[in-house]
């Protein structure tokens, strides 16, 4: 048995390079969905999905190399991103500002991100 997938929406030129990670979350206060994308262009972008439309809310700068994973907290307006620059960054989704940067050393996007993700989001 094979799974069948189809494209429901496509955002042209969302990033200047390949997107490696996407996370979805709900914003009950605004009655919208939040989509966070991480790309090899070193950017994290925060999008609002509302009324069948995807609007860019924030373009978050800080990583020095490609962003390989992103996630959204289910309880707080916070996103996390990890990059090939060996940093985990926490972002405030309400104002688009960086909350914290953690220098985690080599291999960040595998082991350490999973540990921090578990502590922050579960």
CSV table of C-alpha atoms in Angstrom, one decimal, residues 4-110:
chain,number,residue,atom,x,y,z
A,4,UNK,CA,-0.8,9.5,-1.8
A,5,UNK,CA,0.1,13.1,-1.2
A,6,UNK,CA,-1.0,16.2,-3.0
A,7,UNK,CA,0.0,19.9,-2.8
A,8,UNK,CA,-2.7,22.0,-1.2
A,9,UNK,CA,-0.8,25.3,-1.3
A,10,UNK,CA,2.5,26.5,-2.7
A,11,UNK,CA,4.4,29.6,-1.7
A,12,UNK,CA,6.7,30.7,-4.5
A,13,UNK,CA,10.1,32.1,-3.5
A,14,UNK,CA,9.5,31.5,0.2
A,15,UNK,CA,13.3,31.3,0.8
A,16,UNK,CA,16.4,32.0,-1.3
A,17,UNK,CA,17.5,28.3,-0.9
A,18,UNK,CA,16.1,24.9,0.0
A,19,UNK,CA,13.8,24.6,2.9
A,20,UNK,CA,14.9,21.8,5.2
A,21,UNK,CA,12.4,22.0,8.0
A,22,UNK,CA,8.8,23.1,8.6
A,23,UNK,CA,6.7,23.2,11.8
A,24,UNK,CA,3.0,24.0,12.3
A,25,UNK,CA,1.2,25.4,15.3
A,26,UNK,CA,-2.1,27.0,16.2
A,27,UNK,CA,-2.7,30.5,17.4
A,28,UNK,CA,-6.1,30.4,19.1
A,29,UNK,CA,-5.9,34.1,20.1
A,30,UNK,CA,-5.7,35.2,16.4
A,31,UNK,CA,-7.7,32.2,15.1
A,32,UNK,CA,-4.8,31.3,12.7
A,33,UNK,CA,-2.2,28.7,12.1
A,34,UNK,CA,1.5,29.5,12.4
A,35,UNK,CA,4.0,27.9,10.0
A,36,UNK,CA,7.8,28.2,10.7
A,37,UNK,CA,10.3,27.3,8.0
A,38,UNK,CA,14.0,26.9,8.2
A,39,UNK,CA,16.3,27.1,5.1
A,40,UNK,CA,19.8,26.8,3.9
A,41,UNK,CA,19.6,30.5,3.3
A,42,UNK,CA,20.3,30.8,7.1
A,43,UNK,CA,16.9,32.3,7.8
A,44,UNK,CA,13.9,31.2,9.9
A,45,UNK,CA,10.6,32.5,8.6
A,46,UNK,CA,7.4,32.8,10.5
A,47,UNK,CA,4.2,32.7,8.4
A,48,UNK,CA,0.5,33.1,9.3
A,49,UNK,CA,-2.0,30.9,7.6
A,50,UNK,CA,-5.4,32.5,7.7
A,51,UNK,CA,-8.3,32.8,5.2
A,52,UNK,CA,-6.6,30.3,2.8
A,53,UNK,CA,-3.6,32.6,2.5
A,54,UNK,CA,0.0,32.4,3.8
A,55,UNK,CA,1.5,35.8,4.9
A,56,UNK,CA,5.0,36.3,6.0
A,57,UNK,CA,5.1,37.7,9.6
A,58,UNK,CA,8.8,37.6,10.5
A,59,UNK,CA,12.1,36.8,8.8
A,60,UNK,CA,14.4,35.9,11.6
A,61,UNK,CA,18.1,36.4,11.2
A,62,UNK,CA,20.9,35.2,13.4
A,63,UNK,CA,22.1,31.8,12.1
A,64,UNK,CA,25.4,31.9,10.2
A,65,UNK,CA,24.8,28.6,8.3
A,66,UNK,CA,21.8,26.7,7.0
A,67,UNK,CA,18.9,26.1,9.4
A,68,UNK,CA,18.2,22.3,9.5
A,69,UNK,CA,15.4,22.0,12.1
A,70,UNK,CA,12.6,24.1,13.5
A,71,UNK,CA,9.8,23.5,16.0
A,72,UNK,CA,7.0,25.4,17.7
A,73,UNK,CA,6.0,25.2,21.4
A,74,UNK,CA,2.4,24.0,21.9
A,75,UNK,CA,2.0,26.1,25.1
A,76,UNK,CA,4.1,29.3,24.5
A,77,UNK,CA,4.5,31.6,21.6
A,78,UNK,CA,8.1,30.3,21.1
A,79,UNK,CA,9.9,28.6,18.2
A,80,UNK,CA,13.3,26.9,18.3
A,81,UNK,CA,15.7,26.5,15.4
A,82,UNK,CA,19.0,24.7,15.0
A,83,UNK,CA,21.6,25.3,12.4
A,84,UNK,CA,24.8,23.9,10.9
A,85,UNK,CA,26.5,26.8,12.8
A,86,UNK,CA,26.1,24.7,15.9
A,87,UNK,CA,23.6,27.0,17.6
A,88,UNK,CA,20.1,26.6,18.9
A,89,UNK,CA,18.1,29.8,18.9
A,90,UNK,CA,14.8,30.5,20.6
A,91,UNK,CA,12.5,33.0,19.0
A,92,UNK,CA,9.5,35.0,20.4
A,93,UNK,CA,6.7,34.5,17.8
A,94,UNK,CA,4.8,37.6,19.1
A,95,UNK,CA,7.5,40.1,18.3
A,96,UNK,CA,10.0,38.3,16.0
A,97,UNK,CA,12.9,38.8,18.4
A,98,UNK,CA,15.5,36.2,19.5
A,99,UNK,CA,15.1,35.1,23.1
A,100,UNK,CA,18.3,33.1,23.5
A,101,UNK,CA,21.2,31.6,21.5
A,102,UNK,CA,22.8,28.4,22.8
A,103,UNK,CA,26.2,27.4,21.4
A,104,UNK,CA,25.9,23.6,21.4
A,105,UNK,CA,29.0,22.5,19.4
A,106,UNK,CA,29.2,20.0,16.6
A,107,UNK,CA,26.3,17.6,16.0
A,108,UNK,CA,23.8,20.0,17.3
A,109,UNK,CA,21.0,19.2,14.8
A,110,UNK,CA,21.0,15.6,15.9
